[in-house]
Every structure is written in structure tokens, then in C-alpha cells.
Short mmCIF file of C-alpha atoms in Angstrom, two decimals:
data_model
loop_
_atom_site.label_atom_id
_atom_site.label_comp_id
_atom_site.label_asym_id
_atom_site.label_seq_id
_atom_site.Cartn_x
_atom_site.Cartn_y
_atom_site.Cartn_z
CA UNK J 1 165.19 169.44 241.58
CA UNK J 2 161.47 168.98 241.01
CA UNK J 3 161.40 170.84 237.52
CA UNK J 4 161.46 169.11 234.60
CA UNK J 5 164.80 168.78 232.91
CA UNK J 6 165.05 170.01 229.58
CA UNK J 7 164.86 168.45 226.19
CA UNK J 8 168.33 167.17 224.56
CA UNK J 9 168.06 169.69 222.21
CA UNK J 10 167.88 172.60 224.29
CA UNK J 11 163.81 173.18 223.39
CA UNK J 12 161.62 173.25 226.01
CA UNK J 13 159.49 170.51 226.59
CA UNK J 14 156.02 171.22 227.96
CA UNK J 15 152.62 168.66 229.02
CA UNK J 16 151.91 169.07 225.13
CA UNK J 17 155.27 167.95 223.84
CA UNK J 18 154.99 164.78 221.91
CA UNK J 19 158.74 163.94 221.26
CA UNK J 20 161.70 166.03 220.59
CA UNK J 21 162.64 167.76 218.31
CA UNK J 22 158.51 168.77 218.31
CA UNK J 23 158.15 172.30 216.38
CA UNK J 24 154.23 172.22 216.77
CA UNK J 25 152.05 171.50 219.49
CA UNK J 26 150.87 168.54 218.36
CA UNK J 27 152.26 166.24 215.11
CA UNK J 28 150.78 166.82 211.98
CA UNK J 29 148.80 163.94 211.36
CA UNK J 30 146.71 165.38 214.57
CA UNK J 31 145.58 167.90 212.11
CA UNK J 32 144.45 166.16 209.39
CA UNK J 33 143.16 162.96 210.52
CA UNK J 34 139.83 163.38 212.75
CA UNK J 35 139.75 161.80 216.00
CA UNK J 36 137.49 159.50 216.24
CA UNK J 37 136.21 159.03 219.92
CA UNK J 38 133.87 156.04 220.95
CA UNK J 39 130.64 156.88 221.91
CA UNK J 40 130.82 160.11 219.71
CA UNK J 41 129.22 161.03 216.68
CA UNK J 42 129.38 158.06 214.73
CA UNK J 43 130.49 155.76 217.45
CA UNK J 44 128.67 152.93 219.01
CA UNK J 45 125.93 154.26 221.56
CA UNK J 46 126.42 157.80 220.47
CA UNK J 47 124.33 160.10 218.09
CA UNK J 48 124.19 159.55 214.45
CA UNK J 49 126.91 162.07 212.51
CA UNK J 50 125.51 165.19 211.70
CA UNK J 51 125.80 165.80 207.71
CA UNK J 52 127.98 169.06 207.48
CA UNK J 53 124.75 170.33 205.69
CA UNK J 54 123.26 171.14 209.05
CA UNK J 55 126.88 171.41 211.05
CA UNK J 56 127.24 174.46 208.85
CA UNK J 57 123.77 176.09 208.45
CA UNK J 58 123.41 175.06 204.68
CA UNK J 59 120.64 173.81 202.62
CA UNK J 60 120.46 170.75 201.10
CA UNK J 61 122.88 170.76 198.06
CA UNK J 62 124.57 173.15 199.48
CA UNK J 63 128.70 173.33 200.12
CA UNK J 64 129.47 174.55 203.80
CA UNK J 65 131.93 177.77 204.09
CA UNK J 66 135.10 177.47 203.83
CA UNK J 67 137.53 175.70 206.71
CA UNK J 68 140.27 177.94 208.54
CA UNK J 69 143.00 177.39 205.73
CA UNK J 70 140.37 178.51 202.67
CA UNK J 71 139.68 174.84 201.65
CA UNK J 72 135.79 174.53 200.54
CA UNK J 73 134.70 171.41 202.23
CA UNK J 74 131.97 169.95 200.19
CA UNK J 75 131.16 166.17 200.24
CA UNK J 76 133.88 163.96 200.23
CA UNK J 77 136.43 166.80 201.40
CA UNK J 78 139.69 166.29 203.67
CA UNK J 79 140.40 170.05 204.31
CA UNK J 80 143.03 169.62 201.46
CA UNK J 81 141.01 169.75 198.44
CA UNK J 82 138.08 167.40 196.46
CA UNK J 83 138.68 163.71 197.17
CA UNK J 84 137.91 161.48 193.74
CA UNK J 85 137.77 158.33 195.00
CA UNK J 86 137.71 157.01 191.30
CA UNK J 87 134.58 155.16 191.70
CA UNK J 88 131.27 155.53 189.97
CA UNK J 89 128.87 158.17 191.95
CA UNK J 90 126.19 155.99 190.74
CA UNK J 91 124.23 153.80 193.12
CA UNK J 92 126.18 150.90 194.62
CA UNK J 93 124.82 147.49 193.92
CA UNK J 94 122.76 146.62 196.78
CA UNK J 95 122.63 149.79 198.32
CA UNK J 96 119.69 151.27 199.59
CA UNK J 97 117.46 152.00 196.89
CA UNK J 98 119.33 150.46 194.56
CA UNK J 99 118.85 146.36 193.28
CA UNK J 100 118.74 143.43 194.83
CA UNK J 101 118.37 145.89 198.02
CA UNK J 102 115.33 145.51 200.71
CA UNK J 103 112.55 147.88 199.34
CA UNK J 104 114.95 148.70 195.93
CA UNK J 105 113.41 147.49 192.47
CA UNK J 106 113.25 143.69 192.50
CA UNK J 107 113.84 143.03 196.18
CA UNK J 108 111.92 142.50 198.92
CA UNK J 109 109.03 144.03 199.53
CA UNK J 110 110.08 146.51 196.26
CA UNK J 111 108.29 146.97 193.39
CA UNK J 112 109.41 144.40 190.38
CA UNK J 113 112.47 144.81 188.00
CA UNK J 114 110.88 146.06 184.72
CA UNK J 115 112.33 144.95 181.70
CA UNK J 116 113.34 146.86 178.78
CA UNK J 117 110.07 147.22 176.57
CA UNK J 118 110.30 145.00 172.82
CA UNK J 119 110.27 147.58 169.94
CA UNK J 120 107.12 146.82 168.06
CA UNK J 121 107.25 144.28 164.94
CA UNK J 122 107.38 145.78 161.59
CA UNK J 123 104.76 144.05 160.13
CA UNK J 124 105.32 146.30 156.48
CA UNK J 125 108.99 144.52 156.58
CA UNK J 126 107.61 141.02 157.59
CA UNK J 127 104.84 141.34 154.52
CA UNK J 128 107.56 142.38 152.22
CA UNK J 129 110.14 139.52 152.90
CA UNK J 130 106.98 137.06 153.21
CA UNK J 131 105.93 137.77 149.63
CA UNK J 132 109.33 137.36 148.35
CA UNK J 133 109.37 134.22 149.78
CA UNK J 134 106.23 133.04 147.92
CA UNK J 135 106.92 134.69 144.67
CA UNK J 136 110.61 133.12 144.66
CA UNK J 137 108.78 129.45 145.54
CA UNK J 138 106.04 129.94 142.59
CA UNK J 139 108.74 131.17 140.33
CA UNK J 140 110.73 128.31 141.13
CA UNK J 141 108.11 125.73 141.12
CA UNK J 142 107.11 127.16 137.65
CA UNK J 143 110.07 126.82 136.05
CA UNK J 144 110.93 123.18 137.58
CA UNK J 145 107.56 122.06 136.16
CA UNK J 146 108.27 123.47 132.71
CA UNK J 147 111.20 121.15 132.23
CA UNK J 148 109.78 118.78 134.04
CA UNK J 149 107.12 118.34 131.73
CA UNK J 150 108.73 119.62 128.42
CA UNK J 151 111.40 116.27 129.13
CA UNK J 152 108.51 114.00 129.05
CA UNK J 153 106.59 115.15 125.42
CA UNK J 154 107.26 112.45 122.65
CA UNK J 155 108.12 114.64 120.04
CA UNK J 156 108.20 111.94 117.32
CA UNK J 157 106.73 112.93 114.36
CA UNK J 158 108.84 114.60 111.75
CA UNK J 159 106.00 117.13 109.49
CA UNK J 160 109.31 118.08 107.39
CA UNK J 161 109.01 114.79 105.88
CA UNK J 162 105.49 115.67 104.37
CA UNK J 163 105.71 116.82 100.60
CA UNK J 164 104.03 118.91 98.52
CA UNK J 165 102.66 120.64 101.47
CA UNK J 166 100.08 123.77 101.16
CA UNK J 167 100.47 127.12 101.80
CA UNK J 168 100.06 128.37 105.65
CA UNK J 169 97.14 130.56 106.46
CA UNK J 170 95.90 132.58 109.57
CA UNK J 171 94.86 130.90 112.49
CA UNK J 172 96.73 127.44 114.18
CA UNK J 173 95.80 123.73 112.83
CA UNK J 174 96.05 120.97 115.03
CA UNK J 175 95.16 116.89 113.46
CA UNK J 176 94.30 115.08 117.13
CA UNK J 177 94.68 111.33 116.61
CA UNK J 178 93.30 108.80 118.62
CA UNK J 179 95.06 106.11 117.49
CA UNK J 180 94.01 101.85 119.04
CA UNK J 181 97.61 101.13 120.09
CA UNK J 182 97.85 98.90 122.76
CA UNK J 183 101.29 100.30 123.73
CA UNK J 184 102.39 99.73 127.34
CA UNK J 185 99.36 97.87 128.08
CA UNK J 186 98.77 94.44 129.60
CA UNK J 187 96.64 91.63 128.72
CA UNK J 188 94.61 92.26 131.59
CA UNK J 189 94.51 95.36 130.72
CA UNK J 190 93.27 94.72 127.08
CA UNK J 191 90.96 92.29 128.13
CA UNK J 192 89.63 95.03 130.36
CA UNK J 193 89.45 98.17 128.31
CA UNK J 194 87.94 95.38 125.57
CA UNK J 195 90.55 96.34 122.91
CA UNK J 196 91.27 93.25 121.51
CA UNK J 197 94.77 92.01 120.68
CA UNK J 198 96.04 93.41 117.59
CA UNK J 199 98.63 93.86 116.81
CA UNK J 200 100.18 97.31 115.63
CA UNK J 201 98.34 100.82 115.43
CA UNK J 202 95.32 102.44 113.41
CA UNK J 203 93.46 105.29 113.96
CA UNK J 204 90.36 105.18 115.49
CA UNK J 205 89.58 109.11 115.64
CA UNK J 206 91.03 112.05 114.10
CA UNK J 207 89.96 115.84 113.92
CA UNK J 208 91.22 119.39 113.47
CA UNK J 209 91.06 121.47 115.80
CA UNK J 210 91.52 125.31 114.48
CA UNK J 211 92.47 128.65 116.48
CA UNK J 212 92.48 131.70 115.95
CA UNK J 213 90.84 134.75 116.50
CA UNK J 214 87.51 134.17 115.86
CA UNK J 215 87.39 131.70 118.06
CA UNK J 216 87.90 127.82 118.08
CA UNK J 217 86.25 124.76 115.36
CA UNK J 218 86.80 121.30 116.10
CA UNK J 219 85.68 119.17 112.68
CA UNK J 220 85.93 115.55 113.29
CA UNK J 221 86.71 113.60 110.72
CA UNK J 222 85.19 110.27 109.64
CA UNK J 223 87.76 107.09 109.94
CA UNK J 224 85.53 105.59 106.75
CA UNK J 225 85.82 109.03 105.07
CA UNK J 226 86.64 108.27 101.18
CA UNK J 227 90.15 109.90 100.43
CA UNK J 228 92.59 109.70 97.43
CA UNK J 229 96.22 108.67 99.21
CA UNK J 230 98.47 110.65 97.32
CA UNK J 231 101.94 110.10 96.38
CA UNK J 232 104.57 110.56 99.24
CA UNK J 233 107.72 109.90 100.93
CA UNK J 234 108.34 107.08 103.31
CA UNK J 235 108.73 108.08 106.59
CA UNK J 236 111.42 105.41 107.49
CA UNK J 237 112.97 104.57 104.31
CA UNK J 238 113.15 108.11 102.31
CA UNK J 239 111.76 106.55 99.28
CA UNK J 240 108.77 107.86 97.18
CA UNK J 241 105.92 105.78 96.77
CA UNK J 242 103.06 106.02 94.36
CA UNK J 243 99.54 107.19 95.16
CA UNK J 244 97.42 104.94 96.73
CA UNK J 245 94.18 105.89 94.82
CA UNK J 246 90.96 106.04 96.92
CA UNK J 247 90.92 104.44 100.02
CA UNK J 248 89.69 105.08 103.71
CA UNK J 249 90.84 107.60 105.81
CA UNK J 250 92.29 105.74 108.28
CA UNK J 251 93.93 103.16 105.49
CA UNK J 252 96.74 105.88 105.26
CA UNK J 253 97.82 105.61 109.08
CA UNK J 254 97.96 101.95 108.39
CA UNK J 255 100.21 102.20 105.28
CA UNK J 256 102.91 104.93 106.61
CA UNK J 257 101.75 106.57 110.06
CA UNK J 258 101.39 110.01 111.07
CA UNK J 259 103.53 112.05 108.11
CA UNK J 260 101.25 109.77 105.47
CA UNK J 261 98.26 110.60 107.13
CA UNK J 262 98.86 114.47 107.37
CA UNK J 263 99.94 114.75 103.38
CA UNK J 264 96.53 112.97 103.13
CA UNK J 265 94.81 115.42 104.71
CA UNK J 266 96.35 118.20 103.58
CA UNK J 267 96.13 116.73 99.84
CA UNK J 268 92.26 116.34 100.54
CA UNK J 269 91.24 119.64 101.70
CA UNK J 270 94.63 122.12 100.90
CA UNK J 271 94.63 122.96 105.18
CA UNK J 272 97.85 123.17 105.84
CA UNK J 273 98.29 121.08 109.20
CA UNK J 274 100.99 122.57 111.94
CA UNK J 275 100.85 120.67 114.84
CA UNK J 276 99.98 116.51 114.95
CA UNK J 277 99.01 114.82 118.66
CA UNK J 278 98.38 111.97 118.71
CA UNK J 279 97.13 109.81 121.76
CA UNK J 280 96.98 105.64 122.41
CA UNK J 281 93.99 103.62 124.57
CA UNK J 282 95.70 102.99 127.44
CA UNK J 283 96.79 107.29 127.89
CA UNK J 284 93.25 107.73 127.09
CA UNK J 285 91.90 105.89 130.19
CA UNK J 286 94.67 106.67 132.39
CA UNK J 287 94.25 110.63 132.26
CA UNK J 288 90.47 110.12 132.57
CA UNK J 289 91.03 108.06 135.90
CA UNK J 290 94.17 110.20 137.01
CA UNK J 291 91.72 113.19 137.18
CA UNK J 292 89.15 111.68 138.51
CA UNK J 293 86.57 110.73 136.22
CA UNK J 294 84.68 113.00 134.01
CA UNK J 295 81.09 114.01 134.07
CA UNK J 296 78.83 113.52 131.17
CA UNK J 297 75.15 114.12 130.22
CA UNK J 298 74.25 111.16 127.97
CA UNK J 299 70.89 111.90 126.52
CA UNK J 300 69.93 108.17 125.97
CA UNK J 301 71.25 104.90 127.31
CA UNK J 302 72.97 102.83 124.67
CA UNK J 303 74.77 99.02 125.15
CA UNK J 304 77.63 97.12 122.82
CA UNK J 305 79.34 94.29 123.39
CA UNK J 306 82.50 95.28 121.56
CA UNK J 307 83.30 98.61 123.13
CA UNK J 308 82.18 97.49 126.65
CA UNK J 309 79.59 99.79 126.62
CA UNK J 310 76.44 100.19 129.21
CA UNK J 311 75.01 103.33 129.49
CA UNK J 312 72.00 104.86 131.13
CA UNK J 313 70.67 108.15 130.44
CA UNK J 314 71.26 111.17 132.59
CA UNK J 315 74.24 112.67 134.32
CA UNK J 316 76.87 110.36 135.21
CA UNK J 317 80.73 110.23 135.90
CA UNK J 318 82.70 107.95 133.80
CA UNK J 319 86.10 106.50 134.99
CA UNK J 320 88.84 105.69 132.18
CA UNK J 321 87.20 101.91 131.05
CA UNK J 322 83.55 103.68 131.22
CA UNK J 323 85.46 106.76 128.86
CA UNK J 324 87.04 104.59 126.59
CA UNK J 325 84.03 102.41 125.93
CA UNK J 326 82.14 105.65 125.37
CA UNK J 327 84.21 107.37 122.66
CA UNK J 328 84.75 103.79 120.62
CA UNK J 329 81.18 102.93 120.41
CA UNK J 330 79.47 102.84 116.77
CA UNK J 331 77.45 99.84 116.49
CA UNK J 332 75.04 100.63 118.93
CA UNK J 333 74.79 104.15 117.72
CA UNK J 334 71.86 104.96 115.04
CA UNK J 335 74.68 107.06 113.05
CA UNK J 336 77.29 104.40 113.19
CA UNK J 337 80.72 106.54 112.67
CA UNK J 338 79.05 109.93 112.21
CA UNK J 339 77.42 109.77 115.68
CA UNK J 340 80.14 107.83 117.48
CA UNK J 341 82.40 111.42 115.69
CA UNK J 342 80.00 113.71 117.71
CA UNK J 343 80.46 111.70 121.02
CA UNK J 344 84.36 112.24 120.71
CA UNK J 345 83.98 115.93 120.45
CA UNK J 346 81.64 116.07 122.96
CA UNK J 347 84.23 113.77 125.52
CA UNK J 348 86.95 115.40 124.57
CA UNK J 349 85.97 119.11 125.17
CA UNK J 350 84.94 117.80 128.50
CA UNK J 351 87.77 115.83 129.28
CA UNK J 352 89.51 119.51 128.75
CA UNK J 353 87.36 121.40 130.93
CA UNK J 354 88.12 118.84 133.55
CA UNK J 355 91.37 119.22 133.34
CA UNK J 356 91.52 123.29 133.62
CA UNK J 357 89.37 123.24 136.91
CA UNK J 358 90.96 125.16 139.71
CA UNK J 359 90.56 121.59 141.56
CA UNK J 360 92.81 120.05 139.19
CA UNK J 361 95.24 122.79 138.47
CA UNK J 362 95.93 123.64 142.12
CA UNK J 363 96.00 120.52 143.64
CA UNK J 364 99.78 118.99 143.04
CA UNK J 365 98.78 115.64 143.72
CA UNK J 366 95.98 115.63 141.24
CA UNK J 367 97.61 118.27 138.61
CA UNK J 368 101.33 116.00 138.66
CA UNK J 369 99.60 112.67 137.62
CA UNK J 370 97.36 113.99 135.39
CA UNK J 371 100.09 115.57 133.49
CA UNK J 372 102.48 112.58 133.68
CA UNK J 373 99.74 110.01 132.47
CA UNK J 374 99.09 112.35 129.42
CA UNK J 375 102.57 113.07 128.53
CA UNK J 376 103.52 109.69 129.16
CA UNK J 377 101.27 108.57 126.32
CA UNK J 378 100.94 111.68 124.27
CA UNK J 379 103.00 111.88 120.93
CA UNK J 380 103.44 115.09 118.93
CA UNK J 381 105.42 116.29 115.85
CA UNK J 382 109.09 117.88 116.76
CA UNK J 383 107.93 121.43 116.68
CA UNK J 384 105.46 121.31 118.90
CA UNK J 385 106.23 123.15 122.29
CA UNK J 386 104.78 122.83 125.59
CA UNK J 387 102.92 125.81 125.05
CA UNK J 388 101.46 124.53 122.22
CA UNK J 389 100.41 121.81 123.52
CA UNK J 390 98.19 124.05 126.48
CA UNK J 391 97.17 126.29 123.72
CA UNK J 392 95.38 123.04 122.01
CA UNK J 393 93.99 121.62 125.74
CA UNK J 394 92.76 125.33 126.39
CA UNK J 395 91.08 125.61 122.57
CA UNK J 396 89.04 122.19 123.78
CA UNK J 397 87.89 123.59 126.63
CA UNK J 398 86.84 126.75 125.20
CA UNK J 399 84.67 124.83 123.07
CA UNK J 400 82.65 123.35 126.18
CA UNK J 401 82.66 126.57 127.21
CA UNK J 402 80.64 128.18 123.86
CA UNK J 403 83.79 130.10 122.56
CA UNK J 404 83.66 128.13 119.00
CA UNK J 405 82.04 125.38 117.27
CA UNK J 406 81.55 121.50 116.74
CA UNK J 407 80.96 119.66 113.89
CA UNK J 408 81.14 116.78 111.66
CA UNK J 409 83.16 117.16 107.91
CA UNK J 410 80.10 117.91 105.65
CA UNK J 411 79.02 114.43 103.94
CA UNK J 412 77.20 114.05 100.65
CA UNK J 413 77.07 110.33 100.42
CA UNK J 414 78.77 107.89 100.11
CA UNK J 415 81.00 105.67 97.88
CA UNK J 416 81.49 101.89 97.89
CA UNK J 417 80.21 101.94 101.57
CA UNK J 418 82.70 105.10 102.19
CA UNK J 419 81.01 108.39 103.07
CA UNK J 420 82.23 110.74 100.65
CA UNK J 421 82.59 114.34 101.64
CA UNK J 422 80.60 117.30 100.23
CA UNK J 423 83.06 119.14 98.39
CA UNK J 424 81.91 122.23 97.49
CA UNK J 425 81.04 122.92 101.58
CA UNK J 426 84.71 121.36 102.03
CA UNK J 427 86.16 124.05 100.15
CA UNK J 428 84.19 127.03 101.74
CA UNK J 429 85.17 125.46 104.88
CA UNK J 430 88.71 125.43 104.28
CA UNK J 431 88.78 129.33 102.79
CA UNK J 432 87.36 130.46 105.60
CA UNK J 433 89.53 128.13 108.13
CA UNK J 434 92.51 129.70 105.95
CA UNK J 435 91.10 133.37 106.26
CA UNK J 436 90.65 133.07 110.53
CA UNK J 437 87.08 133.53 109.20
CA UNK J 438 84.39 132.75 111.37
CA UNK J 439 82.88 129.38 109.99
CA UNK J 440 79.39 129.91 108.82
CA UNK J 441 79.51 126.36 106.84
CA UNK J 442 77.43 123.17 108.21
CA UNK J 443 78.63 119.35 109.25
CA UNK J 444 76.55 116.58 109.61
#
């Protein structure tokens, strides 16, 4: 009566038996799930679990032997096999020694997060996009300022219109005009620059200016030279008009401008002319005062009341009223028109120099108005390019510079109060103009 009845199935059921129908002595999840037992390893108050490094006998890295069913139980083993929990074996995010964790890199009390070092520059790559840069800017700039200024020449004068024209020789021929137009100007401004009122346009200087390879001649020519004004064409109407006879120099501007005044200087010395500019009071002053004055040795003072005119001698700067008074003065001058000839030149190759200084030609706001006040008021013939027209400025300053030579057309005389050239020294002047020869002939 005190035993135990036996299990409905017939088994016999023991102080082990966990349920009928049992097979084992305990159920299977006894076997593969470790009991965990407070105040064991692991548990609160006990000892801290024992890695199975040291359970085992094993060195560090080292798997322990294998468990009673032949299972190697490394880290992370159940007794069944490797466990891959799927997860990165990396270190955790704030795990001990990893970020963000006490004493880990960049938290507290760790050393700082370091950054991922910059790669270095590459200076040769900078240098080489830099002076891309700049040489695409110049290029453009350059070619903007061509057209720029090539749209604002005056090409006016038509030299196919000149007959009976000489052969061309070696060597470039420029006739330079200044002419007394009062063109664009004001009364004030007249009243000013004392030019008068007149009405109209003469010449009141005109010289050749010749390049080539042995270097550069500027030959001014006298406005009360005595010329024979050939027969020619009319520049307006097309008609041909009968010679003139002899006359002034200047008297040809006045009859039929610019083409009448090249076939008469042409017909005087056979110098075949290619290239006319031709330049007005008001441009004068206004390129002088655009670049800022020009500097001039005047070896004695000199006064006249028609030019405006007061000079003293010595080194001075003269603005564009000062310049203009300058170049028109003859009274006051002991060589009336001869003299006041040499005084031109002598401005003019200046005026030049000026111009090509590196304090003109690299300064935009001193290089842009300078050009614009002398194309403004510049005219040329049609066939005259812009780089012609730097060619000639270039020539003038070259002859500042020494590179050629100054004078006056050779006089002999003169006729009816004309000064009347010396011919023979006219024509060896002219062979050796037409030759590129260098010019061994004196001018007054």
C-alpha cells in the first residue's frame, strides 16, 4: 500500500521521472540549456564566469577539447556546433574600448578621435589650371581690345582716288597731318586752346614718317613749302581738275583734302605715300591730357600771344593746352615755320614714347582713354589696319629713342616768300627713302 503505483503506461516511474511517457532521465532541453543557478558563476553575489580558456587548461586563443558527444566548443559554442550570430565580430559601438565608451577614443578620459589625415595639395595641378586661367583672360582681353579699338579708327580717306601715283619702293611711308579743325570742340574750348573760330580745316603740320629696315626718318615738311598742285581728281565729285600751278603746301588741303594733298606730295618728290593719318586740335590735346601730360626739355623760354604760348626753359610737363600751344608756335620762334617744324618732331616722338611706357600700357584706366581720345579723333586712309597704325606710334618712339633720324625737307630759298626746296638733295633723299637706304642726306 505504501509503494508507489505505477505509471499509466506500464513504465516505471522513479524520484527522477518528469512525466510519463519519460524515456530519459531527464527531458531534453535539461541537456542542452545550462542551468543557471543564482549566486553561481555569473549570478548575483557569486564569482565572475570562468572563460572556458582556463575551465579547460588552454591558452589564450586556444579552443578547449572536445565535449562528450565530439562537438569542439570554441567561443560562442552550444555543444551542437559554431553559433553565427550574424552580427559583425567587430567592436560594438560603445563597448569597452570602442567609441563614445569611458576610456575608448573620444570619450572620457580617452585619448581624442583622430581624423582622417587631408591628402596634400597638388600644388603642380593648382599652377597648371592657374595659368590657364590667366592665359585664357589675356587672350581674351586681347582680342576684345582689338575690335574694340579697330571699330573706332576713321578710316576715311580713299588713296585709290589719287592718280598718276608713283611706283612703290622698300620700306613703309606714312604723311602725318595735323590738320586746325575745330571738330567736336566748343567755344570754350576754342577760346581756350586759342584756335580761333574758323571755319573748316587746313593743315597746320605734315611729315613723312619712313620705316624700314634701316631704321626710322621723320622729314617734316614746311606748310609754306613752294609746290606745283598738279592735275587731279576730285575727291567728292569724280571730276578732273586742272593743275593748280605753284602754290603753298598746305593750299592743296584747302582746295580738295587729304587725296589732293597726297598726289601733291607724291607729284613733288615721286615717294609713293601708303598710309595718310591725320589728327585735329582738340584729339591733339585730349591724348596729351588723357596720358597725363608729357615731359619736355625746352632749351629756351619763348612767349606768343596767338598760340597761347609761355614757356620757361628747363624740364617741364605740359598738359594738352600747354602741348598744343607748343607745337603751333612760329612767331615767337627765330626760324618762324622751319623751327616751329623741329618742335613738332621733337613733341611728337615724345608724345610716342609716352604713350609706350609700361605705366601707360599696363594700366587699363590710363591705356583705355588714351586710346579712345586718339581714335576718337584720329582719321586714316581705308587700308590702314590697326597694326599699322602701332607700327607708325612705335616708329615715333623709336626715334626718341636714337633708332633713326629727324629732320627738316632740305631748303634752298625761297620763292615769293615760299621756301623752295633744294632739289637736287630732294631727289637723293627720295632714292635712298625708295632703296630702304640709310639716309645720309641733310635738312635744315
Amino acid at each position: 500500500m505504501n509503494e508507489r503505483p505505477q505509471s499509466w503506461g506500464g513504465e516505471r516511474s522513479d524520484s527522477r521521472g518528469y512525466g510519463r511517457g519519460s524515456a530519459e532521465a531527464q527531458p531534453e532541453g535539461a541537456r542542452s540549456m545550462p542551468q543557471v543557478r543564482r549566486g553561481g558563476p555569473g549570478g548575483p553575489g557569486g564569482p565572475a564566469p570562468v572563460p572556458p580558456q582556463q575551465q579547460y587548461g588552454q591558452q589564450a586563443g586556444q579552443y578547449p577539447p572536445p565535449d562528450q558527444y565530439g562537438q569542439q566548443q570554441g567561443p560562442y559554442q552550444d555543444g551542437y556546433g559554431e553559433y553565427d550570430s550574424g552580427y559583425n565580430t567587430g567592436q560594438v559601438y560603445g563597448s569597452p574600448g570602442g567609441p563614445q565608451h569611458p576610456g575608448g577614443p573620444g570619450g572620457p578620459g580617452g585619448p581624442a578621435r583622430s581624423r582622417p589625415a587631408r591628402p596634400a595639395p597638388n600644388w603642380r595641378k593648382r599652377i597648371k589650371w592657374t595659368a590657364i586661367v590667366v592665359v585664357a583672360a589675356l587672350v581674351v582681353t586681347t582680342v576684345s581690345t582689338y575690335f574694340w579699338a579697330d571699330g573706332k579708327i576713321r578710316r576715311e580717306v580713299d588713296l585709290s582716288k589719287v592718280i598718276d601715283r608713283p611706283d612703290e619702293g622698300k620700306g613703309t611711308n606714312y604723311l602725318i597731318v595735323g590738320s586746325d579743325s575745330r571738330e567736336g570742340m566748343s567755344k570754350d574750348d576754342q577760346k581756350r586752346l586759342h584756335t580761333g573760330y574758323a571755319a573748316g580745316k587746313r593743315t597746320d603740320s605734315m611729315m613723312i614718317l619712313h620705316t624700314g629696315d634701316n631704321g626710322t626718318t621723320m622729314i617734316s615738311l614746311p606748310r609754306d613749302s613752294n609746290v606745283t598742285i598738279p592735275s587731279f581728281k576730285g575727291s567728292d565729285s569724280g571730276k578732273m581738275y586742272a593743275a593748280r600751278g605753284a602754290n603753298k603746301l598746305n593750299a592743296a588741303y584747302a582746295f580738295d583734302g587729304p587725296e589732293l594733298l597726297v598726289r601733291t606730295v607724291e607729284y613733288n618728290t615721286g615717294l609713293h605715300i601708303d598710309h595718310y593719318a591725320e589728327i585735329g586740335f582738340g584729339g591733339f590735346a585730349s591724348i596729351v591730357d588723357a596720358v597725363g601730360g608729357v615731359e619736355m626739355d625746352i632749351p629756351k623760354g619763348f612767349k606768343d600771344k596767338k598760340s597761347g604760348a609761355d614757356f620757361k626753359a628747363g624740364k617741364q610737363t605740359l598738359n594738352g593746352e600747354q602741348a598744343l600751344a607748343f607745337v603751333r608756335t612760329r612767331y615767337a620762334l627765330p626760324g618762324s615755320d622751319l623751327d616751329r617744324t623741329k618742335n613738332q618732331q621733337k613733341f611728337l616722338a615724345a608724345l610716342a614714347h609716352q604713350v609706350a611706357t609700361p605705366s601707360t600700357v599696363l594700366n587699363p584706366f590710363k591705356l583705355y582713354p588714351v586710346m579712345g581720345s586718339g581714335l576718337d579723333s584720329l582719321v586714316v586712309d581705308k587700308d590702314m589696319s590697326l597694326w599699322n597704325l602701332v607700327s607708325m606710334f612705335w616708329a615715333m618712339k623709336g626715334v626718341t629713342g636714337g633708332d633713326g633720324k629727324q629732320m627738316n625737307m632740305p631748303i634752298s630759298g625761297s620763292v615769293g616768300g615760299n621756301l623752295a626746296w633744294d632739289m637736287p638733295k630732294v631727289k637723293q633723299l627720295v632714292n635712298e627713302l625708295k632703296n630702304d637706304d640709310k639716309v645720309t642726306v641733310s635738312g635744315n
